[in-house]
mmCIF file with all atom_site columns, C-alpha atoms in Angstrom:
data_model
loop_
_atom_site.group_PDB
_atom_site.id
_atom_site.type_symbol
_atom_site.label_atom_id
_atom_site.label_alt_id
_atom_site.label_comp_id
_atom_site.label_asym_id
_atom_site.label_entity_id
_atom_site.label_seq_id
_atom_site.pdbx_PDB_ins_code
_atom_site.Cartn_x
_atom_site.Cartn_y
_atom_site.Cartn_z
_atom_site.occupancy
_atom_site.B_iso_or_equiv
_atom_site.pdbx_formal_charge
_atom_site.auth_seq_id
_atom_site.auth_comp_id
_atom_site.auth_asym_id
_atom_site.auth_atom_id
_atom_site.pdbx_PDB_model_num
ATOM 1   C CA . UNK A 1 1   ? 0.107   0.015  0.003  1.00 0.00 ? 1   UNK A CA 1
ATOM 2   C CA . UNK A 1 2   ? 1.330   3.372  -1.037 1.00 0.00 ? 2   UNK A CA 1
ATOM 3   C CA . UNK A 1 3   ? 2.000   6.021  1.874  1.00 0.00 ? 3   UNK A CA 1
ATOM 4   C CA . UNK A 1 4   ? -0.839  8.122  0.282  1.00 0.00 ? 4   UNK A CA 1
ATOM 5   C CA . UNK A 1 5   ? -3.375  5.181  0.277  1.00 0.00 ? 5   UNK A CA 1
ATOM 6   C CA . UNK A 1 6   ? -2.242  4.228  3.798  1.00 0.00 ? 6   UNK A CA 1
ATOM 7   C CA . UNK A 1 7   ? -2.964  7.852  5.005  1.00 0.00 ? 7   UNK A CA 1
ATOM 8   C CA . UNK A 1 8   ? -6.399  7.933  3.425  1.00 0.00 ? 8   UNK A CA 1
ATOM 9   C CA . UNK A 1 9   ? -7.159  4.684  5.170  1.00 0.00 ? 9   UNK A CA 1
ATOM 10  C CA . UNK A 1 10  ? -6.104  6.027  8.399  1.00 0.00 ? 10  UNK A CA 1
ATOM 11  C CA . UNK A 1 11  ? -8.022  9.250  8.052  1.00 0.00 ? 11  UNK A CA 1
ATOM 12  C CA . UNK A 1 12  ? -11.321 7.068  7.163  1.00 0.00 ? 12  UNK A CA 1
ATOM 13  C CA . UNK A 1 13  ? -10.772 5.003  10.189 1.00 0.00 ? 13  UNK A CA 1
ATOM 14  C CA . UNK A 1 14  ? -10.470 7.872  12.429 1.00 0.00 ? 14  UNK A CA 1
ATOM 15  C CA . UNK A 1 15  ? -13.540 9.230  11.096 1.00 0.00 ? 15  UNK A CA 1
ATOM 16  C CA . UNK A 1 16  ? -15.585 6.211  11.340 1.00 0.00 ? 16  UNK A CA 1
ATOM 17  C CA . UNK A 1 17  ? -14.446 5.958  15.110 1.00 0.00 ? 17  UNK A CA 1
ATOM 18  C CA . UNK A 1 18  ? -16.586 6.547  18.098 1.00 0.00 ? 18  UNK A CA 1
ATOM 19  C CA . UNK A 1 19  ? -16.654 10.110 19.448 1.00 0.00 ? 19  UNK A CA 1
ATOM 20  C CA . UNK A 1 20  ? -15.255 11.938 21.304 1.00 0.00 ? 20  UNK A CA 1
ATOM 21  C CA . UNK A 1 21  ? -11.854 10.667 19.889 1.00 0.00 ? 21  UNK A CA 1
ATOM 22  C CA . UNK A 1 22  ? -9.380  9.024  22.038 1.00 0.00 ? 22  UNK A CA 1
ATOM 23  C CA . UNK A 1 23  ? -6.232  11.538 21.897 1.00 0.00 ? 23  UNK A CA 1
ATOM 24  C CA . UNK A 1 24  ? -2.769  10.106 21.334 1.00 0.00 ? 24  UNK A CA 1
ATOM 25  C CA . UNK A 1 25  ? -0.917  10.361 24.546 1.00 0.00 ? 25  UNK A CA 1
ATOM 26  C CA . UNK A 1 26  ? 2.561   11.220 25.363 1.00 0.00 ? 26  UNK A CA 1
ATOM 27  C CA . UNK A 1 27  ? 4.965   8.347  24.641 1.00 0.00 ? 27  UNK A CA 1
ATOM 28  C CA . UNK A 1 28  ? 3.483   7.325  21.043 1.00 0.00 ? 28  UNK A CA 1
ATOM 29  C CA . UNK A 1 29  ? 6.162   8.184  18.707 1.00 0.00 ? 29  UNK A CA 1
ATOM 30  C CA . UNK A 1 30  ? 3.688   10.183 16.299 1.00 0.00 ? 30  UNK A CA 1
ATOM 31  C CA . UNK A 1 31  ? 3.958   12.956 18.711 1.00 0.00 ? 31  UNK A CA 1
ATOM 32  C CA . UNK A 1 32  ? 7.758   13.078 18.597 1.00 0.00 ? 32  UNK A CA 1
ATOM 33  C CA . UNK A 1 33  ? 8.213   13.113 14.830 1.00 0.00 ? 33  UNK A CA 1
ATOM 34  C CA . UNK A 1 34  ? 8.027   16.055 12.518 1.00 0.00 ? 34  UNK A CA 1
ATOM 35  C CA . UNK A 1 35  ? 4.562   15.912 10.662 1.00 0.00 ? 35  UNK A CA 1
ATOM 36  C CA . UNK A 1 36  ? 4.768   15.431 6.879  1.00 0.00 ? 36  UNK A CA 1
ATOM 37  C CA . UNK A 1 37  ? 4.005   18.616 5.177  1.00 0.00 ? 37  UNK A CA 1
ATOM 38  C CA . UNK A 1 38  ? 0.434   18.578 3.527  1.00 0.00 ? 38  UNK A CA 1
ATOM 39  C CA . UNK A 1 39  ? 0.578   18.488 -0.251 1.00 0.00 ? 39  UNK A CA 1
ATOM 40  C CA . UNK A 1 40  ? -2.619  16.724 -1.237 1.00 0.00 ? 40  UNK A CA 1
ATOM 41  C CA . UNK A 1 41  ? -2.107  13.420 0.183  1.00 0.00 ? 41  UNK A CA 1
ATOM 42  C CA . UNK A 1 42  ? -5.884  13.549 0.954  1.00 0.00 ? 42  UNK A CA 1
ATOM 43  C CA . UNK A 1 43  ? -8.799  13.699 -1.637 1.00 0.00 ? 43  UNK A CA 1
ATOM 44  C CA . UNK A 1 44  ? -10.281 17.346 -1.100 1.00 0.00 ? 44  UNK A CA 1
ATOM 45  C CA . UNK A 1 45  ? -13.431 16.064 0.338  1.00 0.00 ? 45  UNK A CA 1
ATOM 46  C CA . UNK A 1 46  ? -11.887 13.939 2.928  1.00 0.00 ? 46  UNK A CA 1
ATOM 47  C CA . UNK A 1 47  ? -9.535  16.811 3.912  1.00 0.00 ? 47  UNK A CA 1
ATOM 48  C CA . UNK A 1 48  ? -12.653 18.941 4.435  1.00 0.00 ? 48  UNK A CA 1
ATOM 49  C CA . UNK A 1 49  ? -14.450 16.201 6.431  1.00 0.00 ? 49  UNK A CA 1
ATOM 50  C CA . UNK A 1 50  ? -11.166 15.530 8.630  1.00 0.00 ? 50  UNK A CA 1
ATOM 51  C CA . UNK A 1 51  ? -10.746 19.194 9.293  1.00 0.00 ? 51  UNK A CA 1
ATOM 52  C CA . UNK A 1 52  ? -14.581 19.742 10.299 1.00 0.00 ? 52  UNK A CA 1
ATOM 53  C CA . UNK A 1 53  ? -14.509 16.763 12.503 1.00 0.00 ? 53  UNK A CA 1
ATOM 54  C CA . UNK A 1 54  ? -11.237 17.901 14.293 1.00 0.00 ? 54  UNK A CA 1
ATOM 55  C CA . UNK A 1 55  ? -13.399 21.120 15.012 1.00 0.00 ? 55  UNK A CA 1
ATOM 56  C CA . UNK A 1 56  ? -16.476 19.468 16.387 1.00 0.00 ? 56  UNK A CA 1
ATOM 57  C CA . UNK A 1 57  ? -13.949 17.603 18.761 1.00 0.00 ? 57  UNK A CA 1
ATOM 58  C CA . UNK A 1 58  ? -13.056 20.724 20.350 1.00 0.00 ? 58  UNK A CA 1
ATOM 59  C CA . UNK A 1 59  ? -15.991 22.111 22.307 1.00 0.00 ? 59  UNK A CA 1
ATOM 60  C CA . UNK A 1 60  ? -15.715 21.491 25.776 1.00 0.00 ? 60  UNK A CA 1
ATOM 61  C CA . UNK A 1 61  ? -12.589 19.503 25.540 1.00 0.00 ? 61  UNK A CA 1
ATOM 62  C CA . UNK A 1 62  ? -9.856  22.022 24.285 1.00 0.00 ? 62  UNK A CA 1
ATOM 63  C CA . UNK A 1 63  ? -8.842  24.921 22.201 1.00 0.00 ? 63  UNK A CA 1
ATOM 64  C CA . UNK A 1 64  ? -6.871  23.325 19.627 1.00 0.00 ? 64  UNK A CA 1
ATOM 65  C CA . UNK A 1 65  ? -6.133  20.270 17.852 1.00 0.00 ? 65  UNK A CA 1
ATOM 66  C CA . UNK A 1 66  ? -3.210  18.940 15.758 1.00 0.00 ? 66  UNK A CA 1
ATOM 67  C CA . UNK A 1 67  ? -3.499  15.962 13.501 1.00 0.00 ? 67  UNK A CA 1
ATOM 68  C CA . UNK A 1 68  ? -0.525  14.010 15.232 1.00 0.00 ? 68  UNK A CA 1
ATOM 69  C CA . UNK A 1 69  ? -2.814  13.910 18.222 1.00 0.00 ? 69  UNK A CA 1
ATOM 70  C CA . UNK A 1 70  ? -5.222  11.756 16.507 1.00 0.00 ? 70  UNK A CA 1
ATOM 71  C CA . UNK A 1 71  ? -2.592  9.790  14.862 1.00 0.00 ? 71  UNK A CA 1
ATOM 72  C CA . UNK A 1 72  ? -2.481  11.450 11.558 1.00 0.00 ? 72  UNK A CA 1
ATOM 73  C CA . UNK A 1 73  ? 1.117   12.429 10.651 1.00 0.00 ? 73  UNK A CA 1
ATOM 74  C CA . UNK A 1 74  ? 0.364   15.498 8.695  1.00 0.00 ? 74  UNK A CA 1
ATOM 75  C CA . UNK A 1 75  ? 0.906   19.236 9.208  1.00 0.00 ? 75  UNK A CA 1
ATOM 76  C CA . UNK A 1 76  ? -2.671  20.063 10.038 1.00 0.00 ? 76  UNK A CA 1
ATOM 77  C CA . UNK A 1 77  ? -4.308  21.537 12.942 1.00 0.00 ? 77  UNK A CA 1
ATOM 78  C CA . UNK A 1 78  ? -7.290  23.423 13.948 1.00 0.00 ? 78  UNK A CA 1
ATOM 79  C CA . UNK A 1 79  ? -7.773  26.266 16.522 1.00 0.00 ? 79  UNK A CA 1
ATOM 80  C CA . UNK A 1 80  ? -10.951 27.883 18.132 1.00 0.00 ? 80  UNK A CA 1
ATOM 81  C CA . UNK A 1 81  ? -11.340 29.448 21.577 1.00 0.00 ? 81  UNK A CA 1
ATOM 82  C CA . UNK A 1 82  ? -14.720 31.066 22.675 1.00 0.00 ? 82  UNK A CA 1
ATOM 83  C CA . UNK A 1 83  ? -12.563 32.218 25.677 1.00 0.00 ? 83  UNK A CA 1
ATOM 84  C CA . UNK A 1 84  ? -15.491 31.614 28.207 1.00 0.00 ? 84  UNK A CA 1
ATOM 85  C CA . UNK A 1 85  ? -13.674 32.630 31.246 1.00 0.00 ? 85  UNK A CA 1
ATOM 86  C CA . UNK A 1 86  ? -14.076 35.251 34.004 1.00 0.00 ? 86  UNK A CA 1
ATOM 87  C CA . UNK A 1 87  ? -13.383 38.813 32.800 1.00 0.00 ? 87  UNK A CA 1
ATOM 88  C CA . UNK A 1 88  ? -10.294 39.070 35.297 1.00 0.00 ? 88  UNK A CA 1
ATOM 89  C CA . UNK A 1 89  ? -8.666  35.890 33.928 1.00 0.00 ? 89  UNK A CA 1
ATOM 90  C CA . UNK A 1 90  ? -9.249  37.034 30.207 1.00 0.00 ? 90  UNK A CA 1
ATOM 91  C CA . UNK A 1 91  ? -7.630  40.334 30.702 1.00 0.00 ? 91  UNK A CA 1
ATOM 92  C CA . UNK A 1 92  ? -4.840  38.765 32.538 1.00 0.00 ? 92  UNK A CA 1
ATOM 93  C CA . UNK A 1 93  ? -4.053  36.416 30.006 1.00 0.00 ? 93  UNK A CA 1
ATOM 94  C CA . UNK A 1 94  ? -4.966  38.571 27.292 1.00 0.00 ? 94  UNK A CA 1
ATOM 95  C CA . UNK A 1 95  ? -7.360  35.933 26.090 1.00 0.00 ? 95  UNK A CA 1
ATOM 96  C CA . UNK A 1 96  ? -9.936  37.262 23.657 1.00 0.00 ? 96  UNK A CA 1
ATOM 97  C CA . UNK A 1 97  ? -12.314 34.926 21.597 1.00 0.00 ? 97  UNK A CA 1
ATOM 98  C CA . UNK A 1 98  ? -10.511 33.446 18.732 1.00 0.00 ? 98  UNK A CA 1
ATOM 99  C CA . UNK A 1 99  ? -12.743 32.283 15.867 1.00 0.00 ? 99  UNK A CA 1
ATOM 100 C CA . UNK A 1 100 ? -12.213 29.039 13.993 1.00 0.00 ? 100 UNK A CA 1
ATOM 101 C CA . UNK A 1 101 ? -8.695  28.696 11.902 1.00 0.00 ? 101 UNK A CA 1
ATOM 102 C CA . UNK A 1 102 ? -7.663  26.115 9.901  1.00 0.00 ? 102 UNK A CA 1
ATOM 103 C CA . UNK A 1 103 ? -3.897  25.597 9.881  1.00 0.00 ? 103 UNK A CA 1
ATOM 104 C CA . UNK A 1 104 ? -2.389  23.683 6.904  1.00 0.00 ? 104 UNK A CA 1
ATOM 105 C CA . UNK A 1 105 ? 1.441   23.715 7.045  1.00 0.00 ? 105 UNK A CA 1
ATOM 106 C CA . UNK A 1 106 ? 1.654   26.515 9.398  1.00 0.00 ? 106 UNK A CA 1
ATOM 107 C CA . UNK A 1 107 ? 4.667   28.570 10.246 1.00 0.00 ? 107 UNK A CA 1
ATOM 108 C CA . UNK A 1 108 ? 4.668   30.941 13.366 1.00 0.00 ? 108 UNK A CA 1
ATOM 109 C CA . UNK A 1 109 ? 7.298   33.563 13.457 1.00 0.00 ? 109 UNK A CA 1
ATOM 110 C CA . UNK A 1 110 ? 7.862   35.383 16.821 1.00 0.00 ? 110 UNK A CA 1
ATOM 111 C CA . UNK A 1 111 ? 7.399   39.116 16.632 1.00 0.00 ? 111 UNK A CA 1
ATOM 112 C CA . UNK A 1 112 ? 9.116   41.331 19.311 1.00 0.00 ? 112 UNK A CA 1
ATOM 113 C CA . UNK A 1 113 ? 10.769  40.119 22.470 1.00 0.00 ? 113 UNK A CA 1
ATOM 114 C CA . UNK A 1 114 ? 7.970   40.077 24.916 1.00 0.00 ? 114 UNK A CA 1
ATOM 115 C CA . UNK A 1 115 ? 7.115   36.754 26.629 1.00 0.00 ? 115 UNK A CA 1
ATOM 116 C CA . UNK A 1 116 ? 4.331   35.965 28.818 1.00 0.00 ? 116 UNK A CA 1
ATOM 117 C CA . UNK A 1 117 ? 4.293   32.705 31.147 1.00 0.00 ? 117 UNK A CA 1
ATOM 118 C CA . UNK A 1 118 ? 1.081   30.932 32.320 1.00 0.00 ? 118 UNK A CA 1
ATOM 119 C CA . UNK A 1 119 ? 0.070   27.573 33.090 1.00 0.00 ? 119 UNK A CA 1
ATOM 120 C CA . UNK A 1 120 ? -0.541  25.509 29.984 1.00 0.00 ? 120 UNK A CA 1
ATOM 121 C CA . UNK A 1 121 ? -2.276  21.888 29.374 1.00 0.00 ? 121 UNK A CA 1
ATOM 122 C CA . UNK A 1 122 ? -2.445  19.582 26.501 1.00 0.00 ? 122 UNK A CA 1
ATOM 123 C CA . UNK A 1 123 ? -4.995  17.054 25.411 1.00 0.00 ? 123 UNK A CA 1
ATOM 124 C CA . UNK A 1 124 ? -1.955  14.481 24.996 1.00 0.00 ? 124 UNK A CA 1
ATOM 125 C CA . UNK A 1 125 ? -0.585  15.024 28.432 1.00 0.00 ? 125 UNK A CA 1
ATOM 126 C CA . UNK A 1 126 ? -3.673  14.227 30.413 1.00 0.00 ? 126 UNK A CA 1
ATOM 127 C CA . UNK A 1 127 ? -3.862  15.326 33.983 1.00 0.00 ? 127 UNK A CA 1
ATOM 128 C CA . UNK A 1 128 ? -0.749  17.708 34.134 1.00 0.00 ? 128 UNK A CA 1
ATOM 129 C CA . UNK A 1 129 ? -0.300  21.341 33.714 1.00 0.00 ? 129 UNK A CA 1
ATOM 130 C CA . UNK A 1 130 ? 3.116   23.642 33.869 1.00 0.00 ? 130 UNK A CA 1
ATOM 131 C CA . UNK A 1 131 ? 4.101   26.908 33.409 1.00 0.00 ? 131 UNK A CA 1
ATOM 132 C CA . UNK A 1 132 ? 5.330   27.674 29.788 1.00 0.00 ? 132 UNK A CA 1
ATOM 133 C CA . UNK A 1 133 ? 6.885   31.069 28.595 1.00 0.00 ? 133 UNK A CA 1
ATOM 134 C CA . UNK A 1 134 ? 5.523   31.689 24.997 1.00 0.00 ? 134 UNK A CA 1
ATOM 135 C CA . UNK A 1 135 ? 5.993   34.706 22.796 1.00 0.00 ? 135 UNK A CA 1
ATOM 136 C CA . UNK A 1 136 ? 3.292   37.301 23.436 1.00 0.00 ? 136 UNK A CA 1
ATOM 137 C CA . UNK A 1 137 ? 3.069   38.338 19.428 1.00 0.00 ? 137 UNK A CA 1
ATOM 138 C CA . UNK A 1 138 ? 3.441   36.054 16.733 1.00 0.00 ? 138 UNK A CA 1
ATOM 139 C CA . UNK A 1 139 ? 2.740   36.091 12.882 1.00 0.00 ? 139 UNK A CA 1
ATOM 140 C CA . UNK A 1 140 ? 0.849   33.076 11.554 1.00 0.00 ? 140 UNK A CA 1
ATOM 141 C CA . UNK A 1 141 ? 1.520   31.926 8.122  1.00 0.00 ? 141 UNK A CA 1
ATOM 142 C CA . UNK A 1 142 ? -0.722  28.871 6.723  1.00 0.00 ? 142 UNK A CA 1
ATOM 143 C CA . UNK A 1 143 ? -3.255  27.896 4.275  1.00 0.00 ? 143 UNK A CA 1
ATOM 144 C CA . UNK A 1 144 ? -6.828  26.959 4.930  1.00 0.00 ? 144 UNK A CA 1
ATOM 145 C CA . UNK A 1 145 ? -8.455  23.652 4.121  1.00 0.00 ? 145 UNK A CA 1
ATOM 146 C CA . UNK A 1 146 ? -9.445  24.999 0.378  1.00 0.00 ? 146 UNK A CA 1
ATOM 147 C CA . UNK A 1 147 ? -5.463  25.607 0.157  1.00 0.00 ? 147 UNK A CA 1
ATOM 148 C CA . UNK A 1 148 ? -5.750  29.398 0.218  1.00 0.00 ? 148 UNK A CA 1
ATOM 149 C CA . UNK A 1 149 ? -2.828  30.970 1.746  1.00 0.00 ? 149 UNK A CA 1
ATOM 150 C CA . UNK A 1 150 ? -3.155  33.402 4.730  1.00 0.00 ? 150 UNK A CA 1
ATOM 151 C CA . UNK A 1 151 ? -1.249  35.464 6.933  1.00 0.00 ? 151 UNK A CA 1
ATOM 152 C CA . UNK A 1 152 ? -2.135  37.098 10.372 1.00 0.00 ? 152 UNK A CA 1
ATOM 153 C CA . UNK A 1 153 ? -0.781  38.238 13.681 1.00 0.00 ? 153 UNK A CA 1
ATOM 154 C CA . UNK A 1 154 ? -2.038  36.847 16.923 1.00 0.00 ? 154 UNK A CA 1
ATOM 155 C CA . UNK A 1 155 ? -1.204  38.133 20.430 1.00 0.00 ? 155 UNK A CA 1
ATOM 156 C CA . UNK A 1 156 ? -2.024  36.743 23.766 1.00 0.00 ? 156 UNK A CA 1
ATOM 157 C CA . UNK A 1 157 ? -3.591  33.627 24.307 1.00 0.00 ? 157 UNK A CA 1
ATOM 158 C CA . UNK A 1 158 ? -4.508  33.060 20.650 1.00 0.00 ? 158 UNK A CA 1
ATOM 159 C CA . UNK A 1 159 ? -0.652  33.541 19.900 1.00 0.00 ? 159 UNK A CA 1
ATOM 160 C CA . UNK A 1 160 ? 0.062   30.843 22.886 1.00 0.00 ? 160 UNK A CA 1
ATOM 161 C CA . UNK A 1 161 ? -2.378  28.505 21.187 1.00 0.00 ? 161 UNK A CA 1
ATOM 162 C CA . UNK A 1 162 ? -0.897  28.790 17.652 1.00 0.00 ? 162 UNK A CA 1
ATOM 163 C CA . UNK A 1 163 ? 2.611   28.095 19.145 1.00 0.00 ? 163 UNK A CA 1
ATOM 164 C CA . UNK A 1 164 ? 1.532   24.991 21.071 1.00 0.00 ? 164 UNK A CA 1
ATOM 165 C CA . UNK A 1 165 ? -0.310  23.612 17.885 1.00 0.00 ? 165 UNK A CA 1
ATOM 166 C CA . UNK A 1 166 ? 2.584   24.131 15.609 1.00 0.00 ? 166 UNK A CA 1
ATOM 167 C CA . UNK A 1 167 ? 4.939   22.579 18.227 1.00 0.00 ? 167 UNK A CA 1
ATOM 168 C CA . UNK A 1 168 ? 3.095   19.639 17.994 1.00 0.00 ? 168 UNK A CA 1
ATOM 169 C CA . UNK A 1 169 ? 3.668   19.542 14.103 1.00 0.00 ? 169 UNK A CA 1
ATOM 170 C CA . UNK A 1 170 ? 7.307   19.765 14.960 1.00 0.00 ? 170 UNK A CA 1
ATOM 171 C CA . UNK A 1 171 ? 7.322   16.832 17.520 1.00 0.00 ? 171 UNK A CA 1
ATOM 172 C CA . UNK A 1 172 ? 7.295   19.235 20.457 1.00 0.00 ? 172 UNK A CA 1
ATOM 173 C CA . UNK A 1 173 ? 5.229   19.119 23.484 1.00 0.00 ? 173 UNK A CA 1
ATOM 174 C CA . UNK A 1 174 ? 4.729   21.859 25.859 1.00 0.00 ? 174 UNK A CA 1
ATOM 175 C CA . UNK A 1 175 ? 6.565   20.071 28.627 1.00 0.00 ? 175 UNK A CA 1
ATOM 176 C CA . UNK A 1 176 ? 9.764   20.598 26.511 1.00 0.00 ? 176 UNK A CA 1
ATOM 177 C CA . UNK A 1 177 ? 9.280   24.304 26.878 1.00 0.00 ? 177 UNK A CA 1
ATOM 178 C CA . UNK A 1 178 ? 7.792   24.125 30.411 1.00 0.00 ? 178 UNK A CA 1
ATOM 179 C CA . UNK A 1 179 ? 9.511   25.419 33.764 1.00 0.00 ? 179 UNK A CA 1
ATOM 180 C CA . UNK A 1 180 ? 10.058  21.858 35.450 1.00 0.00 ? 180 UNK A CA 1
ATOM 181 C CA . UNK A 1 181 ? 9.379   22.860 39.029 1.00 0.00 ? 181 UNK A CA 1
ATOM 182 C CA . UNK A 1 182 ? 5.885   24.385 38.034 1.00 0.00 ? 182 UNK A CA 1
ATOM 183 C CA . UNK A 1 183 ? 4.633   21.082 36.905 1.00 0.00 ? 183 UNK A CA 1
ATOM 184 C CA . UNK A 1 184 ? 1.492   20.008 38.684 1.00 0.00 ? 184 UNK A CA 1
ATOM 185 C CA . UNK A 1 185 ? -1.380  17.563 38.448 1.00 0.00 ? 185 UNK A CA 1
ATOM 186 C CA . UNK A 1 186 ? -4.373  19.475 37.245 1.00 0.00 ? 186 UNK A CA 1
ATOM 187 C CA . UNK A 1 187 ? -6.230  18.758 40.545 1.00 0.00 ? 187 UNK A CA 1
ATOM 188 C CA . UNK A 1 188 ? -3.314  20.138 42.516 1.00 0.00 ? 188 UNK A CA 1
ATOM 189 C CA . UNK A 1 189 ? -3.036  23.122 40.465 1.00 0.00 ? 189 UNK A CA 1
ATOM 190 C CA . UNK A 1 190 ? -6.719  23.947 40.738 1.00 0.00 ? 190 UNK A CA 1
ATOM 191 C CA . UNK A 1 191 ? -6.390  23.266 44.493 1.00 0.00 ? 191 UNK A CA 1
ATOM 192 C CA . UNK A 1 192 ? -3.289  25.244 45.497 1.00 0.00 ? 192 UNK A CA 1
ATOM 193 C CA . UNK A 1 193 ? -2.375  27.611 42.317 1.00 0.00 ? 193 UNK A CA 1
ATOM 194 C CA . UNK A 1 194 ? -5.707  28.713 40.771 1.00 0.00 ? 194 UNK A CA 1
ATOM 195 C CA . UNK A 1 195 ? -7.297  30.217 44.037 1.00 0.00 ? 195 UNK A CA 1
ATOM 196 C CA . UNK A 1 196 ? -4.324  32.364 44.588 1.00 0.00 ? 196 UNK A CA 1
ATOM 197 C CA . UNK A 1 197 ? -4.329  33.606 40.873 1.00 0.00 ? 197 UNK A CA 1
ATOM 198 C CA . UNK A 1 198 ? -8.293  34.375 41.364 1.00 0.00 ? 198 UNK A CA 1
ATOM 199 C CA . UNK A 1 199 ? -9.495  31.007 39.596 1.00 0.00 ? 199 UNK A CA 1
ATOM 200 C CA . UNK A 1 200 ? -6.891  31.118 36.821 1.00 0.00 ? 200 UNK A CA 1
#
């Protein structure tokens, strides 16, 4: 079976799997390999179906999903954040709602030297969270699912999400960038850290 045919079969199997999907967890080699650039390995209709299904996975689960997190080694990701958090948290984290974005072969370029450090989690590292410094302002260059290229500047939390998802496509997990002493279970973070931060 050719590589393209195998990918088509993988995506079809994923789309037929029960929802919500079981997200690939740290330790699976697919999360540590650089994703294959997307250059038409999937029929257009199948790519559209995959991206739409990735968006449908997000509500109540996360704000971004990269294809390797569901076992598909292609440079594809989706982002959407309704930013339904308390106003104080939104202001502190510069977390504005981010409308849906399709990221095909995305490249993130830092702009300026300002960093923000906040607790971050990952669907592929269940139960843990840690402080991760991220660039506060970036330029995102990518294509959408129809192949149309676009470029935009993202700041604050949307910039963090874009960096997190493009890291996935380069075989990088947030743990690689985290401040080691900040590592915590989500339960202990909510118990000891969030109250001090005003429910962060």
